[in-house]
Every structure is written in C-alpha cells, then in structure tokens.
CSV table of C-alpha atoms and ligand atoms in Angstrom, one decimal:
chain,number,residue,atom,x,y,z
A,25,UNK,CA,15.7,-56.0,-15.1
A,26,UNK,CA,15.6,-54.9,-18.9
A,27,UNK,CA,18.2,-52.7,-19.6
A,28,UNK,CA,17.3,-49.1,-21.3
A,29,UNK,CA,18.8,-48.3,-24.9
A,30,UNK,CA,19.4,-45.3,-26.7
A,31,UNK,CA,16.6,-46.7,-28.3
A,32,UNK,CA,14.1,-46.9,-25.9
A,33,UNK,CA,15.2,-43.6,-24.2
A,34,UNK,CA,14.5,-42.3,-28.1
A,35,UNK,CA,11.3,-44.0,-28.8
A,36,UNK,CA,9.7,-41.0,-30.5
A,37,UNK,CA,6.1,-40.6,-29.8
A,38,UNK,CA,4.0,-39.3,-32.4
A,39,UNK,CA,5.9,-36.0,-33.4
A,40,UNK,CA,9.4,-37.3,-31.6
A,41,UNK,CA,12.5,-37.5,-33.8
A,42,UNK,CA,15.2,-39.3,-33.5
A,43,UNK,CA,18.3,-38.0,-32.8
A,44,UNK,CA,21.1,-40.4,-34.7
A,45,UNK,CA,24.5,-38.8,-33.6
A,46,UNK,CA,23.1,-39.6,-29.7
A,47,UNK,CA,23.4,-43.5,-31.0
A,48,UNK,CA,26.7,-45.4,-30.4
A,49,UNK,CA,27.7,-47.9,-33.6
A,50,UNK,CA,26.0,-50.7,-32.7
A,51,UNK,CA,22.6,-48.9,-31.3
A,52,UNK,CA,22.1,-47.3,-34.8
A,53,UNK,CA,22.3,-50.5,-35.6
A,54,UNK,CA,20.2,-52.3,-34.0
A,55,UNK,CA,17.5,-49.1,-34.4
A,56,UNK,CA,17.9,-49.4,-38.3
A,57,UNK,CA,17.6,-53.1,-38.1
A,58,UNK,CA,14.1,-52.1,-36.2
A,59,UNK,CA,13.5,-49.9,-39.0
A,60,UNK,CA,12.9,-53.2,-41.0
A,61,UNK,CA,16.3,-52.5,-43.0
A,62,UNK,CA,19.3,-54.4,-43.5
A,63,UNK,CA,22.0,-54.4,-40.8
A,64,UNK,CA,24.2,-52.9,-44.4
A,65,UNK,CA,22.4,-50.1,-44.4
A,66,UNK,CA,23.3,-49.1,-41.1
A,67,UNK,CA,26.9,-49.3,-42.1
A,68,UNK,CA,26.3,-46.7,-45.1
A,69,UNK,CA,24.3,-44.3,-42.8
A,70,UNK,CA,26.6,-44.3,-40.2
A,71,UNK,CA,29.8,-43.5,-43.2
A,72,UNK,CA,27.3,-40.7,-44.6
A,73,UNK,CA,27.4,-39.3,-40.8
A,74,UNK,CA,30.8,-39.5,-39.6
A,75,UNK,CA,33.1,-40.2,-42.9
A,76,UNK,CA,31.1,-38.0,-45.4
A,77,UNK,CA,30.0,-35.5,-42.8
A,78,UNK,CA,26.2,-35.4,-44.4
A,79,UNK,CA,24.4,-32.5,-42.6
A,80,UNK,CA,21.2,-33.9,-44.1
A,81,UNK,CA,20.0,-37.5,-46.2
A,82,UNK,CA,19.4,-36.0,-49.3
A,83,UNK,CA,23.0,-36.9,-50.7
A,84,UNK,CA,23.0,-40.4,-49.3
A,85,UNK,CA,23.0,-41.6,-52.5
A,86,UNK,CA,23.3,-45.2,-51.7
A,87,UNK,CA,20.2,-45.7,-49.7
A,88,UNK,CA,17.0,-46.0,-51.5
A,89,UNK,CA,14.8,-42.9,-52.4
A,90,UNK,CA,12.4,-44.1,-49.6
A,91,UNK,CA,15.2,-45.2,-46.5
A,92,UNK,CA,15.8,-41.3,-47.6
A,93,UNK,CA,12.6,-40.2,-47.2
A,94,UNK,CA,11.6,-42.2,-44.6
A,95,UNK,CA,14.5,-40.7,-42.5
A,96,UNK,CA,13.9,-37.3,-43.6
A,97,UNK,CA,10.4,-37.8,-41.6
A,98,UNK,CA,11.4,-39.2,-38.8
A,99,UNK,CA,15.0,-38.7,-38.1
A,100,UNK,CA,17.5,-35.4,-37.4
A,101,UNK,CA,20.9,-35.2,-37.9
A,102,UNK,CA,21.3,-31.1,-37.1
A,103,UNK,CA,20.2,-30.4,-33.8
A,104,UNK,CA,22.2,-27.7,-32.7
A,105,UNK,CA,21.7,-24.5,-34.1
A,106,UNK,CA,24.8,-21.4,-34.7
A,107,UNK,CA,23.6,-18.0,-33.2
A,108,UNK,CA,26.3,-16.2,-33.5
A,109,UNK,CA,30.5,-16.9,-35.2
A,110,UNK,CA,33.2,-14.6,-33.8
A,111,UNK,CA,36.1,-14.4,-36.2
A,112,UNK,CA,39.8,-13.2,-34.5
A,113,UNK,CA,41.2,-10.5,-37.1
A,114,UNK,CA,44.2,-13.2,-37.9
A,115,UNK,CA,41.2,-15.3,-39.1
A,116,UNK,CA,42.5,-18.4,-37.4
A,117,UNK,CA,40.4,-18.9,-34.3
A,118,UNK,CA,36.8,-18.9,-35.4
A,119,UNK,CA,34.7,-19.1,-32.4
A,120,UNK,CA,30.7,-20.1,-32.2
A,121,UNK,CA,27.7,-19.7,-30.1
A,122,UNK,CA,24.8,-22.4,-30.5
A,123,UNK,CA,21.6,-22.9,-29.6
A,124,UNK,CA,20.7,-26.3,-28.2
A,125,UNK,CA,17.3,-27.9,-29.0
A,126,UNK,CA,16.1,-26.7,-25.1
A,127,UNK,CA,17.2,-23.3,-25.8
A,128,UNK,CA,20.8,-23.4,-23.7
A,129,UNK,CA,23.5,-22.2,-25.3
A,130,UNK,CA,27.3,-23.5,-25.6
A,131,UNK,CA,30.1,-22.1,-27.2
A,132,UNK,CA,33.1,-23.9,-29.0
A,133,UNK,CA,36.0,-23.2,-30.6
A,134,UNK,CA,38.1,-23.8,-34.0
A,135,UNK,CA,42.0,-23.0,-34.0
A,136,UNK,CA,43.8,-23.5,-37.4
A,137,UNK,CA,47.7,-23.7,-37.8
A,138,UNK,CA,50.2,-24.4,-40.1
A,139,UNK,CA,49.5,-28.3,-40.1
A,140,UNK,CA,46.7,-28.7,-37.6
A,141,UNK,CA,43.0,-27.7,-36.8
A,142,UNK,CA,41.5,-28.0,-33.3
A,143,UNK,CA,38.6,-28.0,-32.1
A,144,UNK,CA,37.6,-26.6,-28.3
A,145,UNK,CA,34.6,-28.8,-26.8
A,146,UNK,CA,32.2,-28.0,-24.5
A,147,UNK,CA,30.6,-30.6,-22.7
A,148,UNK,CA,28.2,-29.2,-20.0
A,149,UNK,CA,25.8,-26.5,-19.7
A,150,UNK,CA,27.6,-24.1,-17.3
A,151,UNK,CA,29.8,-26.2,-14.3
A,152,UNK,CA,29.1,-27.1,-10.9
A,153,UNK,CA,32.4,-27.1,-9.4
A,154,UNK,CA,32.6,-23.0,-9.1
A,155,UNK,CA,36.4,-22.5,-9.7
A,156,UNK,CA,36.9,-18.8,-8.8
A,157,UNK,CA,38.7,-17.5,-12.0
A,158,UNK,CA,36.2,-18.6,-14.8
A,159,UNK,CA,33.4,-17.2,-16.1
A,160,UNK,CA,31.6,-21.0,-17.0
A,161,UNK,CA,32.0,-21.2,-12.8
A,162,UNK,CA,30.2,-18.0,-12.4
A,163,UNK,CA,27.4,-19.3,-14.0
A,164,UNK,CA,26.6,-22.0,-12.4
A,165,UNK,CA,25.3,-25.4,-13.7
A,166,UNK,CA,22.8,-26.0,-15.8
A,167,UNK,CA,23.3,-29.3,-17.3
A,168,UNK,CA,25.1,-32.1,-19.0
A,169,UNK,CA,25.9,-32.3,-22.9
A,170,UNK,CA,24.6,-35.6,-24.7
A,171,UNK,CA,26.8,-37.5,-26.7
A,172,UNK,CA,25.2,-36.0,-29.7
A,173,UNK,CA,25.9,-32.3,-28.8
A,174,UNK,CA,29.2,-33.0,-28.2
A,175,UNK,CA,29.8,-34.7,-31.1
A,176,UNK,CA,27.9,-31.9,-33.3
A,177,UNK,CA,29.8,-29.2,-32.2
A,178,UNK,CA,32.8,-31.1,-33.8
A,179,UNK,CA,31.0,-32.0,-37.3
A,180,UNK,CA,30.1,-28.5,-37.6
A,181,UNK,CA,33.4,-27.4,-37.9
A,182,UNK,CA,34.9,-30.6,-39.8
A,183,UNK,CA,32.5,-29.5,-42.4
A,184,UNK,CA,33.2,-25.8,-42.7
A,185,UNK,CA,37.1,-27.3,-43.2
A,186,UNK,CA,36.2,-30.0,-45.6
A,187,UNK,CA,34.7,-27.2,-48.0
A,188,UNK,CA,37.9,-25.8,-48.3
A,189,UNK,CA,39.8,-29.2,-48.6
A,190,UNK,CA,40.5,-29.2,-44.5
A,191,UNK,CA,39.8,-31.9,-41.9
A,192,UNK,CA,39.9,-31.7,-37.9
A,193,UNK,CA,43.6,-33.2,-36.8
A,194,UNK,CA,42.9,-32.5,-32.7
A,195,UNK,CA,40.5,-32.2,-30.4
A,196,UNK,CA,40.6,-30.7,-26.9
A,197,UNK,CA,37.9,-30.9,-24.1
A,198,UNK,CA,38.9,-27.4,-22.7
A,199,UNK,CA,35.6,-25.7,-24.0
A,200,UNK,CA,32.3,-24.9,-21.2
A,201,UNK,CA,32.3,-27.6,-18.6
A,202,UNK,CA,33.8,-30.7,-16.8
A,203,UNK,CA,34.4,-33.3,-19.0
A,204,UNK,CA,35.1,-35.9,-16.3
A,205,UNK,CA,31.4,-34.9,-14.3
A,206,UNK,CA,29.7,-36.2,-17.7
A,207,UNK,CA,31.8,-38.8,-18.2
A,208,UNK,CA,29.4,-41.4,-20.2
A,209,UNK,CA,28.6,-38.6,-22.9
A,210,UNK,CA,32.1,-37.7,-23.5
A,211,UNK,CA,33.3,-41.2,-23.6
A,212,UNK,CA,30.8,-42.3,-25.9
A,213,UNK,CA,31.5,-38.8,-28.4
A,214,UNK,CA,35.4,-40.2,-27.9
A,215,UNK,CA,34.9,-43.6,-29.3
A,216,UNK,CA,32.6,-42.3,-32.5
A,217,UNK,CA,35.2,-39.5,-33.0
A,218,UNK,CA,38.1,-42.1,-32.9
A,219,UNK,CA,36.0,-45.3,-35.1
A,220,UNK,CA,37.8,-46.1,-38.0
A,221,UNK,CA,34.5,-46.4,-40.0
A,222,UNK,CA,33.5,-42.8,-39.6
A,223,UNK,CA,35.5,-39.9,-37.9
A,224,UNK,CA,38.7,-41.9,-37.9
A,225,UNK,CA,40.7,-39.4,-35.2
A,226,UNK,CA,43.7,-41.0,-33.5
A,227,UNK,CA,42.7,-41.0,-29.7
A,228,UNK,CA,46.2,-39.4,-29.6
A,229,UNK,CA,44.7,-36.3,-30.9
A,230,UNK,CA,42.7,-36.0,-28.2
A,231,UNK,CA,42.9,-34.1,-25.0
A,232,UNK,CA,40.8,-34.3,-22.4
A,233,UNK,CA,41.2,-31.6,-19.6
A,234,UNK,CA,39.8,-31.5,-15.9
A,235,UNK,CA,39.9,-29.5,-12.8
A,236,UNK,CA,41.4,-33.2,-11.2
A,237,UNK,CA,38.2,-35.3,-10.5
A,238,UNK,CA,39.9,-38.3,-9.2
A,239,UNK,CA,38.0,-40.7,-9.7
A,240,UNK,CA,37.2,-40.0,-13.5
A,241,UNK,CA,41.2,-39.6,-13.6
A,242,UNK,CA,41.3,-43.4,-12.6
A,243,UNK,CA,38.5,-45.0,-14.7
A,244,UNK,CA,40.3,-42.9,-17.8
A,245,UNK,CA,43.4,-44.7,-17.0
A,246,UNK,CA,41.5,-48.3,-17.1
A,247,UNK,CA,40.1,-47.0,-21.0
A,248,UNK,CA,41.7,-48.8,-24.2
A,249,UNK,CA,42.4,-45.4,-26.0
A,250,UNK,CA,45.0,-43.3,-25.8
A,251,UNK,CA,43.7,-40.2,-24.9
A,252,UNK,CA,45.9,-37.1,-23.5
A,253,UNK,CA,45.1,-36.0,-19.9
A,254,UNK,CA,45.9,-32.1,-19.4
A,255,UNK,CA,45.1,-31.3,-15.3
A,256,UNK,CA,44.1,-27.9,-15.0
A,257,UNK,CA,46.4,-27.4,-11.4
A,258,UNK,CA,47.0,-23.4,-11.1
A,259,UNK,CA,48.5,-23.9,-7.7
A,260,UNK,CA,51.4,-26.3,-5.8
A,261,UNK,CA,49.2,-26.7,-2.9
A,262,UNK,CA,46.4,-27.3,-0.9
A,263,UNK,CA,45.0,-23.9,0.5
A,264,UNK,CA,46.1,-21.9,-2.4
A,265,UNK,CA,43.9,-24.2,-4.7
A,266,UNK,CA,41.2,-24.0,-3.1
A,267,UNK,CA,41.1,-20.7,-3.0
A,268,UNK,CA,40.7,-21.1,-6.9
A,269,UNK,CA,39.2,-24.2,-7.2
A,270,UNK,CA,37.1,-25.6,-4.4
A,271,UNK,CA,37.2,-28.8,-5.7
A,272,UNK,CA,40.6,-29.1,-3.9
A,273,UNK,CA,38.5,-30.0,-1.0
A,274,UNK,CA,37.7,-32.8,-2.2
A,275,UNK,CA,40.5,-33.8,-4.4
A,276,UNK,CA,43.6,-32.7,-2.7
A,277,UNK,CA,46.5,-31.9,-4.8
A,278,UNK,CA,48.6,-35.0,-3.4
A,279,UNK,CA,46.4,-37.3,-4.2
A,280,UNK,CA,45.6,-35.9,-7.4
A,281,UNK,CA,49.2,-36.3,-8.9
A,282,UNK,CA,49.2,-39.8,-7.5
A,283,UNK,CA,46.9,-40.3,-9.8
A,284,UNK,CA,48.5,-38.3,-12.8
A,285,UNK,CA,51.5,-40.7,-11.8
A,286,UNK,CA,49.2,-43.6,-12.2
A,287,UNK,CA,47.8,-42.5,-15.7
A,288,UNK,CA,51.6,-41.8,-16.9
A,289,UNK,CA,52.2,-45.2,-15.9
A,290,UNK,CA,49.3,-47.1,-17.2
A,291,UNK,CA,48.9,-45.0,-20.3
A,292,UNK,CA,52.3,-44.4,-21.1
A,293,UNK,CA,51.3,-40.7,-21.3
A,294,UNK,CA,52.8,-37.5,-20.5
A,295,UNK,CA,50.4,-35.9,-18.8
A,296,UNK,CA,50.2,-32.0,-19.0
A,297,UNK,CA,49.6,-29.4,-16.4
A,298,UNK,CA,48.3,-26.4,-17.0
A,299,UNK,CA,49.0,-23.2,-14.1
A,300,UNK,CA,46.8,-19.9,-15.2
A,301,UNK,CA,49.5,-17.4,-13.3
A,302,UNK,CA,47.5,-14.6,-11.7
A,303,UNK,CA,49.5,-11.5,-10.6
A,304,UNK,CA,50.9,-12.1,-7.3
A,305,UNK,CA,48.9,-15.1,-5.9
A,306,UNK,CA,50.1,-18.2,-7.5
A,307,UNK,CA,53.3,-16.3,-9.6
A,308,UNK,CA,56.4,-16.6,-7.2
A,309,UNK,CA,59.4,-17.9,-7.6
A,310,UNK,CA,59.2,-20.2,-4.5
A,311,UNK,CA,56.1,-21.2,-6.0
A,312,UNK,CA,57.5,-22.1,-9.0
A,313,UNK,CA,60.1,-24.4,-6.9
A,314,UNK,CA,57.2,-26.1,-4.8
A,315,UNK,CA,55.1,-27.1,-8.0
A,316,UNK,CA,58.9,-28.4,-9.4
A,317,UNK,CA,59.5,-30.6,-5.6
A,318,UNK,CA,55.5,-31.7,-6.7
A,319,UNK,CA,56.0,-33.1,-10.3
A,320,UNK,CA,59.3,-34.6,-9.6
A,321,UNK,CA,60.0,-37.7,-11.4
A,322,UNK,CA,56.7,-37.2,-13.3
A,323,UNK,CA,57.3,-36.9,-17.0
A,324,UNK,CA,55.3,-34.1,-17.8
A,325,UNK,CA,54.9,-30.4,-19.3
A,326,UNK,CA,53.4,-27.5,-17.7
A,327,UNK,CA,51.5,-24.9,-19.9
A,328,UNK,CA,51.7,-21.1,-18.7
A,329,UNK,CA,48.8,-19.1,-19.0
A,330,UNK,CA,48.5,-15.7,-18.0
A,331,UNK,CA,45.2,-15.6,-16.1
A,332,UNK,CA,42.3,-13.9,-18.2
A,333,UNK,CA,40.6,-11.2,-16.2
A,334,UNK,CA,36.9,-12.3,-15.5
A,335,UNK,CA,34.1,-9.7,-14.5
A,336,UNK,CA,33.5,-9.9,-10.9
A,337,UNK,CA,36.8,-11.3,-10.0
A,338,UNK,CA,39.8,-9.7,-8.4
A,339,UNK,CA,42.5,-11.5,-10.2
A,340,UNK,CA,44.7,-9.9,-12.5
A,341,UNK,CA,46.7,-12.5,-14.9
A,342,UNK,CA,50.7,-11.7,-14.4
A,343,UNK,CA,53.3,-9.6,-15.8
A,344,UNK,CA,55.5,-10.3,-18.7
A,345,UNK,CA,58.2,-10.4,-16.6
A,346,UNK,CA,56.8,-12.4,-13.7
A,347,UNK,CA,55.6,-15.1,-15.9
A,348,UNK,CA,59.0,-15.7,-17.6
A,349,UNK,CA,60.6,-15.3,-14.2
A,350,UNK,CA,58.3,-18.2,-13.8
A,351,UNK,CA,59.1,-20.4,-16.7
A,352,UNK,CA,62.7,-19.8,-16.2
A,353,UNK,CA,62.6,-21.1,-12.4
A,354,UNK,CA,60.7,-24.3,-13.5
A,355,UNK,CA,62.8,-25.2,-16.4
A,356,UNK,CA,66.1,-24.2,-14.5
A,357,UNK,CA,64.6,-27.2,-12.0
A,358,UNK,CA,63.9,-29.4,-15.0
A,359,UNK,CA,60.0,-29.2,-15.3
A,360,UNK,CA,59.5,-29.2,-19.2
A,361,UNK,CA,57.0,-25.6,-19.3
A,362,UNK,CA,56.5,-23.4,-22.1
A,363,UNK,CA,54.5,-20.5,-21.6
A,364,UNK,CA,51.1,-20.6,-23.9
A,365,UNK,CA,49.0,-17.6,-25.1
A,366,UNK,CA,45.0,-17.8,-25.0
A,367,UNK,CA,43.6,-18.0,-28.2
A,368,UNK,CA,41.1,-15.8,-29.0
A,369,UNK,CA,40.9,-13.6,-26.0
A,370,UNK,CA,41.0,-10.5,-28.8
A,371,UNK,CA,37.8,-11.4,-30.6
A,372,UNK,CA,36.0,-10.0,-27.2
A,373,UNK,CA,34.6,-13.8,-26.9
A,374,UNK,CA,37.8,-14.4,-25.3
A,375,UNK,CA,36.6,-15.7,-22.1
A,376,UNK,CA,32.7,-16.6,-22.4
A,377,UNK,CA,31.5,-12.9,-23.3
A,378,UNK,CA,30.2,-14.6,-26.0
A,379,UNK,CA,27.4,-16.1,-24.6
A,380,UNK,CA,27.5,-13.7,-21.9
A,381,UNK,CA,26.6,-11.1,-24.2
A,382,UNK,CA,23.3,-13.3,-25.5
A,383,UNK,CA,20.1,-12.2,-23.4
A,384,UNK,CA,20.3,-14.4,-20.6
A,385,UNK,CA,22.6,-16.2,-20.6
A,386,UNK,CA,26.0,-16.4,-19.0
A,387,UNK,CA,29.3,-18.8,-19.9
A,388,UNK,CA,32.9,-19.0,-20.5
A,389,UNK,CA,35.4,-20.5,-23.0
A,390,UNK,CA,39.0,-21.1,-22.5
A,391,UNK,CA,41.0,-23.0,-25.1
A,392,UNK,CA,44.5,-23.0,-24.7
A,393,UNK,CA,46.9,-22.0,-28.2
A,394,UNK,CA,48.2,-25.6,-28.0
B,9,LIG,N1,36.7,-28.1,-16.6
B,9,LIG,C1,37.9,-28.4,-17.3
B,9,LIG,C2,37.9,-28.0,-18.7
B,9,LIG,C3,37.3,-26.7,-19.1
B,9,LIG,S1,38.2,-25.2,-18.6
B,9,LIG,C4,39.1,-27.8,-16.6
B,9,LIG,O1,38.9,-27.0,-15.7
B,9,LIG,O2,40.2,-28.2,-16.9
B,9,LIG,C5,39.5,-25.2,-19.7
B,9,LIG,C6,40.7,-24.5,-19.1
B,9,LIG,O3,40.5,-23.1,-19.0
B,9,LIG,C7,41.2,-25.0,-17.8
B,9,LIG,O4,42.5,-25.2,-17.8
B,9,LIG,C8,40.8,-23.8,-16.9
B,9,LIG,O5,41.5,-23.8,-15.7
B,9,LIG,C9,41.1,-22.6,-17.8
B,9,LIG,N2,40.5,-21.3,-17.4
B,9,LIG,C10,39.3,-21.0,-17.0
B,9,LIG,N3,39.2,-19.7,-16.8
B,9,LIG,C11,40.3,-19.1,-17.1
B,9,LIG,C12,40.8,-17.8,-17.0
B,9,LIG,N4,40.1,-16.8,-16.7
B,9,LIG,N5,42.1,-17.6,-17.4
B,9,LIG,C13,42.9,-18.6,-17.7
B,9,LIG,N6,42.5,-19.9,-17.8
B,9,LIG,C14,41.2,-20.1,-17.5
B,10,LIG,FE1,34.4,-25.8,-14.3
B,10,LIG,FE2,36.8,-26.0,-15.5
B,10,LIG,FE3,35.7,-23.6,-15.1
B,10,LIG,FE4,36.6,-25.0,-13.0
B,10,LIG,S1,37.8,-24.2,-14.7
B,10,LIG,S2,34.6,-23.9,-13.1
B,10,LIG,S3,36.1,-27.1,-13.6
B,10,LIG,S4,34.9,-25.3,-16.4
C-alpha cells in the first residue's frame, strides 16, 4: 500500500495551490526537491516561513528571482483571512475573527504582559463534545483545523509583535475546539512551532487544554516534548460533570486523573486543572473538599474561573465571595489554586460573540489570563 503525503493530498490540479505551512519539515522538502530545486533551498524557504515570518516570497532575498516567481504562481503562504480585530480598552488582549479559505470562521486570541505574549488557538470548527456552559458547544461541530490554520493563526500575531520589536513567548490551545479530537493537526502545528530552524518555541511554552479525552491524554504522555497539560474539570465528580460536560460519560473523572497522574509522572509535569465555578452548582465548600480528597498527592494547580454567562444557558458564574470562599477551602487543604480572571470578556468578544455576531455563524472563545 503506497502511503499518502502532504504532497499527494496537495497535488494541485490546474488552478490548485499549494498550501506550504500544511507541510511538515521534511515534506516541504521533499515537495521543493520535486520542484527540481536543491534540497538547500528548502532549508531557506522554510527559515523565510517560520524564522523570518515572510507573509509573502517577495523578500526571500536568497532564492533566485525565478524560485520567487515560480512560488508566487503556484504556492500560498496566507490562507486565512482577518474579518474583524476586537481591541480590550487596556489594549492588551487583541482578539480576531478569520475567515478560512471554505468560508468558516475561527477566532483567536493575543494576551500581552509585562514579559510575555500569548497566543489563544483554535483548533476546530465549532466542537462536538456539547459541554453545556460554552458557546463553541452550542454550535455544534463543523470541522477540524489543518495544521496550516493552526499554525497561521499564530504567525499572524508573531508578525504584528515583530513590527514592534515583539515575539510570541506562550502558546495556549484554549481557543474554539478540542485539541485532543484533532490530534494529528495539532501535533504536527506543535512540532513546527517548537523546530529550532524556524519558530524556535520551547514546548514548555506550550499548553495544551482538553475537556479530558483519555486516550489523547495517554498518547500526549508517550510524546518527546514537553508540552503542559491543563484539564478543563469544573466538577469533583461524576454526575455533576456530566451535567456540564457530557463527555464525562465517557471519560469518567476517576479514570481521567489516573491518567493526569500518569502524565505528571511520565512527563515530569504539573499538570493544571481548571474549575469554571458557576453560582451554586459546582461552588460549595464541600465541593471544594471533594475536588481536594480527588487531586491528593497529585502535584498540580487549579485555575478559578468565574463561569462566563452564555446566551441560552442558565448558569450564572459565582460570587466574589463564594469563589474566594472557594480558593480559601482548597488551599487551606493544600491544593495549589489561584483564582484567574477571563481575558477579554469586556471587549463584548468575550465568550464567542465575536463570531456570533458575524451573519451566520456561531462560536466561542475562552482564554484564560494565565
Ligand atoms: N476544548 C478544550 C479547549 C477549549 S475551551 C477544553 O475544553 O479544555 C477552553 C477553556 O474555556 C476550557 O477550560 C473551557 O472549560 C472554558 N470555558 C468554556 N466556556 C466557558 C465559560 N462560559 N466560562 C468559563 N470558562 C469556559
Ligand atoms: Fe468543546 Fe472545550 Fe467547549 Fe467543551 S469546553 S464544548 S470541549 S470547546
């Protein structure tokens, strides 16, 4: 059985371009090499993309005029387009709606601090798994992010920053999406984002988060790279997280920090948790004790969010008071927690409006101030 490449999955017929960033290292390799160039080249193209941050070939000024031209014809770089940037008033969490090539449209995020710029990624059209408190559940699935468009949505940013003397120091995996149901794409965007002859981002910067897909949990912790592993958990046990995310059904919450344990242990990383409190359901003190008797002897932090109010659900996120009460009970039972604010939930595109707002559509994005 012959195996099928990038390559032949990109043969462009007459009109087709080629998509580079959907190419691993050694696939743009081999398809410049079929270009009837030297492997060399490949090397400089692949710099121009992911160490210069080219948007286009015209400044690739070590390939020959005609490579240039030649790849002008037949080749994109930019496939996804910005409709729409929302702006917080502070001016640090700058968040963007695109346009994919089919018309579907993502959102992601950019958070600047003192010493640090993240970025918030989305890697699917919508979700399947239908948690009940977020918007990007609401709307259903439409469909998988490629490698490329995952990986775009992080150039864009990298070279707003660089133009004002900037870079990307972390990524997160917290934007539209399961990043563990399109496992190969986001993979493949890790290991460009983290090669040391382009992007050159310690896999340490990087944070994947999931709803607590089991299996994806276990083939993360077989990976080489480093990568953090936030669990999106919101409750201490079984019937109360389904309740919020059905995928409990399938992945129940025992099992689930069995393998959190296993990651810890295999990765030698804390893993973090994060718990979206919503007023009265998930808040309690007792609570707070059960999700402490759940994590113990884990080494691992707990993130507090105050639930965002969605249209069309019930939930409220908690009070002041009742998520401190919270934090205090967990720490007091020596669970590290601090409790985290939502970026952006100001600029009205807080929670997915934003590309709720665009005719059609529907979505959510929820990146976390850490
Ligand atoms: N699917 C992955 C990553 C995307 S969601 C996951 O579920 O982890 C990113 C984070 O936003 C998750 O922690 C999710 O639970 C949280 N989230 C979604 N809707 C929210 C809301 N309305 N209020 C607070 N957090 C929310
Ligand atoms: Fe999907 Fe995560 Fe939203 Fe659940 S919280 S519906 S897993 S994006």
């Amino acid at each position: 059985m012959t195996r099928r490449t990038a390559i032949d999955e990109q043969d462009p017929g007459a009109g087709e371009r080629v998509a580079l960033l959907e190419f691993t290292h050694s696939q743009l390799q081999d398809w410049v090499l079929s270009q009837g160039q030297p492997r060399y080249r490949s090397d400089q193209l692949y710099s121009w993309l992911y160490g210069s941050l080219a948007p286009d070939f015209e400044g690739m000024r070590n390939l020959p005029q005609s490579m240039r031209q030649r790849l002008g014809e037949m080749a994109d770089i930019q496939r996804l387009a910005p409709l729409q940037d929302v702006l917080s008033s502070d001016g640090l969490t700058r968040k963007t709606l695109f346009a994919l090539s089919d018309g579907e449209t993502i959102e992601s995020v950019l958070m600047r601090y003192e010493e640090r710029n993240t970025v918030c990624l989305s890697t699917q059209v919508g979700c399947s798994l239908g948690c009940t408190f977020c918007a990007t559940g609401h709307s259903g699935f439409t469909r998988n992010l490629s490698a490329g468009e995952i990986l775009e949505q992080t150039l864009y940013f990298a070279r707003e920053l660089r133009e004002e003397g900037h870079r990307i120091t972390n990524v997160v995996f917290m934007g539209m999406g399961e990043p563990l149901m399109n496992y190969e794409a986001t993979w493949q965007a890790i290991e460009t984002l983290t090669d040391s002859r382009g992007f050159n981002l310690g896999a340490r910067r990087i944070t994947i988060s999931t709803v607590g897909i089991i299996p994806g949990i276990e083939r993360l912790s077989g990976e080489k790279l480093q990568v953090g592993l936030a669990v999106s958990l919101h409750a201490p046990d079984d019937e109360l997280r389904k309740t919020l995310a059905p995928i409990t059904r399938r992945y129940p919450v025992k099992k689930l920090i069995a393998a959190c344990r296993t990651y810890f242990e295999r990765k030698g990383r804390r893993v973090t948790f994060e718990y979206a409190l919503v007023d009265r359901l998930n808040d309690s003190l007792q609570q707070a004790a059960q999700l402490a008797i759940l994590l113990e002897g884990l080494l691992c932090h707990v993130n507090l969010i105050p639930l965002n109010p969605v249209p069309g659900s019930p939930w409220r996120g908690s009070s002041r008071e009742r998520v401190r009460g919270f934090h205090r009970k967990l720490n007091r039972l020596g669970v590290n927690s601090t409790i985290r604010l939502r970026r952006g939930t100001e600029i009205e595109a807080g929670c997915g409006q934003l590309r709720s707002r665009w005719p059609g559509r529907q979505g959510a994005q929820n990146c976390l101030s850490s």
